[in-house]
Short mmCIF file of C-alpha atoms in Angstrom, two decimals:
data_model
loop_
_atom_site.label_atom_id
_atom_site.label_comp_id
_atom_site.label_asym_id
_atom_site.label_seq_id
_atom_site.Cartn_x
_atom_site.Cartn_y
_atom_site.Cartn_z
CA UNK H 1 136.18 154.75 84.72
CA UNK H 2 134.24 153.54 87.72
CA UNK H 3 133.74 156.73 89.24
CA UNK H 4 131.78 157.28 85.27
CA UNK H 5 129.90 153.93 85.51
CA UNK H 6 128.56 154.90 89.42
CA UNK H 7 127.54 158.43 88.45
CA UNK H 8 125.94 157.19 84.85
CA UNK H 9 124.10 154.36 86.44
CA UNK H 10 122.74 156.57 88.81
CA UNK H 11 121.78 159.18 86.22
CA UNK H 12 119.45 156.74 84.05
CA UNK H 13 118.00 155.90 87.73
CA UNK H 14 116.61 158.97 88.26
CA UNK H 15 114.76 159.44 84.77
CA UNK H 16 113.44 155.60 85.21
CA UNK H 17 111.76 157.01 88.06
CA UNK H 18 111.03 160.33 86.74
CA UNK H 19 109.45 158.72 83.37
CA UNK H 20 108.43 155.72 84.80
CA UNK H 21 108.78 153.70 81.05
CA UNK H 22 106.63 151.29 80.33
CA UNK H 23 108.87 147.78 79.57
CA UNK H 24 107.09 145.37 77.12
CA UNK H 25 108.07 141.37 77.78
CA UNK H 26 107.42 138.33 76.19
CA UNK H 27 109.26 136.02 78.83
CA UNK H 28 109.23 132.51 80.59
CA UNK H 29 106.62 131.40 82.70
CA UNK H 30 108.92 130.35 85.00
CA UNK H 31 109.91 134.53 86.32
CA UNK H 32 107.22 136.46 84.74
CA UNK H 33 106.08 137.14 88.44
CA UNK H 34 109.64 137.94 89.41
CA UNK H 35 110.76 140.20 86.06
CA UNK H 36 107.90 141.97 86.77
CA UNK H 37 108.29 142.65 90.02
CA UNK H 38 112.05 143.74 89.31
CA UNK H 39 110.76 146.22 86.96
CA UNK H 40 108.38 147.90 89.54
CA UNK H 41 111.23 148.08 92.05
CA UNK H 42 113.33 149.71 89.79
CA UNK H 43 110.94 152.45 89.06
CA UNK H 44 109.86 151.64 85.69
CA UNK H 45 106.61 149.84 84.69
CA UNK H 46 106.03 146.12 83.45
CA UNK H 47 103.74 144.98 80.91
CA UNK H 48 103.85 141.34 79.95
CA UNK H 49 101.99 140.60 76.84
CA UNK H 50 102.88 137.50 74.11
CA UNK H 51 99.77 137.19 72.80
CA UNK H 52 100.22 137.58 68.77
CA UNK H 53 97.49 138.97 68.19
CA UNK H 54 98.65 141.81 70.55
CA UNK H 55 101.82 142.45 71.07
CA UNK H 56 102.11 144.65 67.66
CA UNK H 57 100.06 147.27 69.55
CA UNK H 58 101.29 146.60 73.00
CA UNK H 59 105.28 147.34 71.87
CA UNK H 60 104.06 150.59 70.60
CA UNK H 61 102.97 151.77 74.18
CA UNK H 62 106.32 150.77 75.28
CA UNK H 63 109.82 152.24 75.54
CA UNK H 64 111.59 149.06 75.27
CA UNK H 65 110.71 144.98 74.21
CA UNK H 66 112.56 142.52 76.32
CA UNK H 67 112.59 139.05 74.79
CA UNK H 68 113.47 135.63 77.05
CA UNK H 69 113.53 133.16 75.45
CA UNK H 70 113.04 130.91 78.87
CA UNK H 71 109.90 128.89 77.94
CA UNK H 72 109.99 129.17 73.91
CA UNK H 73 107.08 127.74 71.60
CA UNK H 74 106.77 128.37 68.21
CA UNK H 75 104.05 130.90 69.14
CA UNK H 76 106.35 132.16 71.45
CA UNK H 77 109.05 132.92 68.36
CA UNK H 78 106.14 134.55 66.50
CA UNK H 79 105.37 136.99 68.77
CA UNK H 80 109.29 137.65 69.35
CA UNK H 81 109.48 138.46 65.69
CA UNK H 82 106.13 140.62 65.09
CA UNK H 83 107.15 142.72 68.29
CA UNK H 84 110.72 142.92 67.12
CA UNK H 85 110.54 144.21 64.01
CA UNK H 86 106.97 147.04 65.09
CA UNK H 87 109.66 147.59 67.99
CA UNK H 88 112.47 148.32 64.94
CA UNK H 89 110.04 150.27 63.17
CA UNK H 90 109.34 152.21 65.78
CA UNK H 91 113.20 152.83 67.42
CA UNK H 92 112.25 151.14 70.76
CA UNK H 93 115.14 149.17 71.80
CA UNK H 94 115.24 145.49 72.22
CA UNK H 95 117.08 143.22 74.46
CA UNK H 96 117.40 139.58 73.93
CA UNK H 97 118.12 136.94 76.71
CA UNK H 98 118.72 133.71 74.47
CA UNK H 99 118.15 131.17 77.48
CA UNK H 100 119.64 128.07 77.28
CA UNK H 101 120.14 128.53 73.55
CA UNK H 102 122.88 126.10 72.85
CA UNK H 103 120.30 123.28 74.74
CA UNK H 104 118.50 122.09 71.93
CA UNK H 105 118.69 122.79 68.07
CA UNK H 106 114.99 124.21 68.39
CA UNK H 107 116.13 127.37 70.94
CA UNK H 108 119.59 127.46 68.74
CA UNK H 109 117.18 127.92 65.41
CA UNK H 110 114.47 130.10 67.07
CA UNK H 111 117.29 132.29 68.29
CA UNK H 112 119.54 132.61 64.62
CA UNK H 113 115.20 133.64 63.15
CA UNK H 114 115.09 136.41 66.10
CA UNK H 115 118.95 138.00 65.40
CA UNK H 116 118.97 137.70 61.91
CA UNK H 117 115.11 139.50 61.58
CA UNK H 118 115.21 141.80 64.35
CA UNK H 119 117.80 144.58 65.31
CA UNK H 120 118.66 143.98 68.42
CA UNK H 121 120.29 147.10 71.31
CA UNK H 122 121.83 144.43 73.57
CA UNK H 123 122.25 140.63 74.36
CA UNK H 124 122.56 139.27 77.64
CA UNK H 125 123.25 135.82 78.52
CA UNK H 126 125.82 133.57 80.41
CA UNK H 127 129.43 132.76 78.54
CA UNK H 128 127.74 129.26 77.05
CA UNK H 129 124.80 131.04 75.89
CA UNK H 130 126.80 133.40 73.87
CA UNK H 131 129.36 131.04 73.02
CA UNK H 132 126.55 129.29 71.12
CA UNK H 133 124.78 132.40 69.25
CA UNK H 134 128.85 133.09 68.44
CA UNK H 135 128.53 129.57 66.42
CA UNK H 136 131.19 127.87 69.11
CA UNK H 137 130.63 124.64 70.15
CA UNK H 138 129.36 124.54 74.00
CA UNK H 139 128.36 121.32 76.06
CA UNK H 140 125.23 122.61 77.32
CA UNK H 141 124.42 122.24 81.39
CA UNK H 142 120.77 122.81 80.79
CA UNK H 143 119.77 126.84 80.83
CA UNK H 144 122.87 127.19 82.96
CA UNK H 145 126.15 128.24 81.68
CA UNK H 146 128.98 124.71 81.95
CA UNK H 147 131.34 125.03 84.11
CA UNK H 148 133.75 125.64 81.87
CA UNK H 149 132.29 128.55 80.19
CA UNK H 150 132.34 130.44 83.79
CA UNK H 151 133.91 133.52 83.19
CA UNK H 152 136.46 133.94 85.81
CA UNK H 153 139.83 136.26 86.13
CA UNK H 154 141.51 133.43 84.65
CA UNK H 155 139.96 133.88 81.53
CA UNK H 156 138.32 136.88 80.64
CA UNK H 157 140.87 138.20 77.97
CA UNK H 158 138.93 134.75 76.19
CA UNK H 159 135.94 136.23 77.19
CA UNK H 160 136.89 139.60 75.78
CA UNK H 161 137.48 138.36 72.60
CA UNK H 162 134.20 136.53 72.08
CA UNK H 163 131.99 139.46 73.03
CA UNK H 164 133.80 141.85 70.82
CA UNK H 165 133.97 139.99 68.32
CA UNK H 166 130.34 139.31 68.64
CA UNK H 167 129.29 143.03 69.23
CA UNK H 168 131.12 143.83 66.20
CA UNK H 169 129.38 141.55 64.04
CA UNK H 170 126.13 142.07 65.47
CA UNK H 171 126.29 145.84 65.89
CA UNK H 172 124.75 145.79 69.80
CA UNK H 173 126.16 145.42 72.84
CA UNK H 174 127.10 142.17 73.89
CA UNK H 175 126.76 141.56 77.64
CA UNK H 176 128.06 138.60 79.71
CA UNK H 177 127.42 137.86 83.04
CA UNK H 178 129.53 135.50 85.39
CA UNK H 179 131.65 135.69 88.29
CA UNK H 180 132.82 138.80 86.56
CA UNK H 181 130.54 140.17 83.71
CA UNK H 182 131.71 141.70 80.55
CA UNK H 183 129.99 144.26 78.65
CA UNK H 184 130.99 145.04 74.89
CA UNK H 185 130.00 147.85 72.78
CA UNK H 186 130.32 150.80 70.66
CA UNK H 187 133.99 149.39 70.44
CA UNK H 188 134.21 149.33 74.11
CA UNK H 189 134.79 146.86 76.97
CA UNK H 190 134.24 147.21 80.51
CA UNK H 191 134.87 144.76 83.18
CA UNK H 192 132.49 144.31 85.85
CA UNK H 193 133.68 142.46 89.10
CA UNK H 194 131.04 142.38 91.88
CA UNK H 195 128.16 140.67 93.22
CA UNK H 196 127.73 137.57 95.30
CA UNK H 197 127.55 134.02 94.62
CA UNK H 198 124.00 133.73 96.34
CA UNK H 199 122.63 135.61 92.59
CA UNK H 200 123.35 132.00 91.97
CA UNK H 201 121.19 129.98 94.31
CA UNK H 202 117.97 131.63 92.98
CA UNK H 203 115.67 130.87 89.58
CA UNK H 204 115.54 134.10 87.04
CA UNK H 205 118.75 136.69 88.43
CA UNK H 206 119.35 135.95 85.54
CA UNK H 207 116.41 136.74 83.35
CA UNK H 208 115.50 139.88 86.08
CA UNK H 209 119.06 141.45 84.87
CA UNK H 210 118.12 141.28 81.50
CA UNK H 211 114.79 143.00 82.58
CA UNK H 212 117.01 145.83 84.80
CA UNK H 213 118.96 146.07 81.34
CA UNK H 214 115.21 147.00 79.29
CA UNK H 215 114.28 149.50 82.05
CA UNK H 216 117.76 151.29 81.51
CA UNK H 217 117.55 151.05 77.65
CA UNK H 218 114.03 152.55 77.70
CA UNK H 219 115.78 155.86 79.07
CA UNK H 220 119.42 155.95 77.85
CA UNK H 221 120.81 157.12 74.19
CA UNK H 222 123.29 154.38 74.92
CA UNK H 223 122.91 150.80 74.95
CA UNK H 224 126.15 150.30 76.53
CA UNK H 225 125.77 152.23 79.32
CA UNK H 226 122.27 151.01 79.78
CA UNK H 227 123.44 147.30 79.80
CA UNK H 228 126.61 148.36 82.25
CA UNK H 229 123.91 149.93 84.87
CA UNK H 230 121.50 147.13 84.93
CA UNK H 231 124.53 144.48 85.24
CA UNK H 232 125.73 147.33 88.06
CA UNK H 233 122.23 147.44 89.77
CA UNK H 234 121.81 143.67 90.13
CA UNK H 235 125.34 142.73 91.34
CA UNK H 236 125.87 145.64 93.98
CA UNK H 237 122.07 144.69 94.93
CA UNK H 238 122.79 141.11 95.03
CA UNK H 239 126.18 142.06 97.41
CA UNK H 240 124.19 144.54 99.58
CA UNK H 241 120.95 141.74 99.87
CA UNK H 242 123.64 139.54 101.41
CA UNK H 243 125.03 141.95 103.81
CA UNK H 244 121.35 142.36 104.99
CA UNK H 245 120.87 138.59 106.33
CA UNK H 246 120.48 138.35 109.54
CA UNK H 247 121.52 135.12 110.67
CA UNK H 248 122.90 131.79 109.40
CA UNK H 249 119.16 130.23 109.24
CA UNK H 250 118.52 132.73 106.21
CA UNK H 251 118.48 131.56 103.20
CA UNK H 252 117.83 131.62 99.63
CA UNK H 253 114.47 132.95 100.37
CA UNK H 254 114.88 135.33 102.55
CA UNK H 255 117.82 136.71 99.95
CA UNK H 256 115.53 136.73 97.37
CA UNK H 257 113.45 138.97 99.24
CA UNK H 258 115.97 141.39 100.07
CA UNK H 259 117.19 141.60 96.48
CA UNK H 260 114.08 143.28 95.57
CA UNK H 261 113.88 145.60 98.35
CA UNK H 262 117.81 146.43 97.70
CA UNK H 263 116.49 147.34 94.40
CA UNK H 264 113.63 149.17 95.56
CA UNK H 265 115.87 151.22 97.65
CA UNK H 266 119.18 151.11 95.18
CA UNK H 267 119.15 155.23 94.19
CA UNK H 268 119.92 155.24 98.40
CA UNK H 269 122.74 152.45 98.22
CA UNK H 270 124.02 153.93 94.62
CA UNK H 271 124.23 157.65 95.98
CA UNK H 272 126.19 156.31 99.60
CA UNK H 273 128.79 154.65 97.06
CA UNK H 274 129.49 157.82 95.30
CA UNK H 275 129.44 160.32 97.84
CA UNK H 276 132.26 157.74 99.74
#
């Protein structure tokens, strides 16, 4: 099975950067800069347009909609639903990160508009998050998942169970991402157990995943294995951004900056792993 996930993941690598797809986002202000930046280093290309008036025209250019629901407004939700459903319309896939959803009962009601009117290929968020769009009660630490709603090896047959559960009522892949991620669909489960803790010291890993995740989608036939390779892609990044500090005085900058250029540079890292 992992030998499959390494030589799929790096499969849907090469035709990002032999198609170079263009990935449509209405995100947060908070890692605009940084989703699109993730998307370039990947190899696909970023366009990040929530303008109403717009985004109808702008989805059909693209080969996938990513919707973050970061920074939400009520003109925010509109656009989310006008490029949802052109994006349904026209089969481009679309991936939902439901920040901090179970925060406040406007995110929690903007989120049940956006799921029941739109189809959505894959949801990514942290165990809280999907906890919440599951209709289980969370205690909300801000955008971040609580502590404990971490998924762990301690309780990832409960995580299991959620996001199949979910997946199957939802028909998309389900994806959670933790200290180990899990990643249900097309009545499937795979466990994903790398990374490195330092993901967690800076703002958006999470929200760039969920743009790795739209890159992949844009190219794959299956959402799955397009959510499994950009969960793949930012955790063996993540470790491999880590290895690449030089001494104890780097930080959570200077990771952040090798994350991206561990991305730029993953078909290298991906291909060492599999020819091992």
């Amino acid at each position: 099975m992992e030998e499959n996930i390494y030589n799929n993941t790096y499969s849907l690598l090469k035709l990002i950067r032999e198609k170079k797809p263009l990935v449509h986002h209405i995100t947060n202000y908070v890692t605009i800069n940084d989703c699109a930046n993730i998307v370039l280093a990947i190899g696909a290309s970023p366009i990040m347009a929530d303008a109403v008036e717009e985004v109808e025209e702008i989805v059909s250019l693209a080969s996938a909609l990513v919707i973050n629901m970061g920074t939400l407004s009520k003109e925010h939700v509109e656009a989310m639903l006008v490029a949802g459903k052109k994006a349904n319309e026209l089969g481009i896939p679309v991936i939902l990160d439901p920040v901090g959803v179970g925060a406040t009962a406007f995110r929690k009601k903007g989120a049940e508009k956006i799921i029941k009117e739109v189809k959505l290929a894959v949801i990514r968020g942290n165990m809280s998050e999907i906890k919440s769009i599951s209709g289980i009660s969370v205690k909300s630490k801000g955008i971040d998942a609580s502590e404990r709603d971490i998924i762990q090896n301690d309780n990832l047959e409960y995580g299991k169970d959620i996001s199949e559960e979910l997946a199957l009522k939802l028909n998309c892949v389900i994806a959670i991402t933790g200290v180990v991620d899990i990643i249900s669909g097309e009545g499937k489960t795979v466990f994903i157990d790398k990374g490195h803790k330092m993901l967690s010291t800076v703002t958006g890993t999470g929200c760039m995943c969920t743009s790795l995740i739209g890159a992949y989608c844009a190219v794959s036939r299956s959402y799955f294995e397009a959510a499994i390779a950009g969960i793949l892609t930012m955790d063996l990044a993540g470790e491999k951004a880590y290895k690449n500090l030089k001494t104890i005085d780097e930080g959570s900058g200077s990771f952040k900056m090798k994350l991206m250029d561990s991305i730029f540079n993953f078909n290298h890292l991906l291909k060492n792993i599999i020819l091992r």
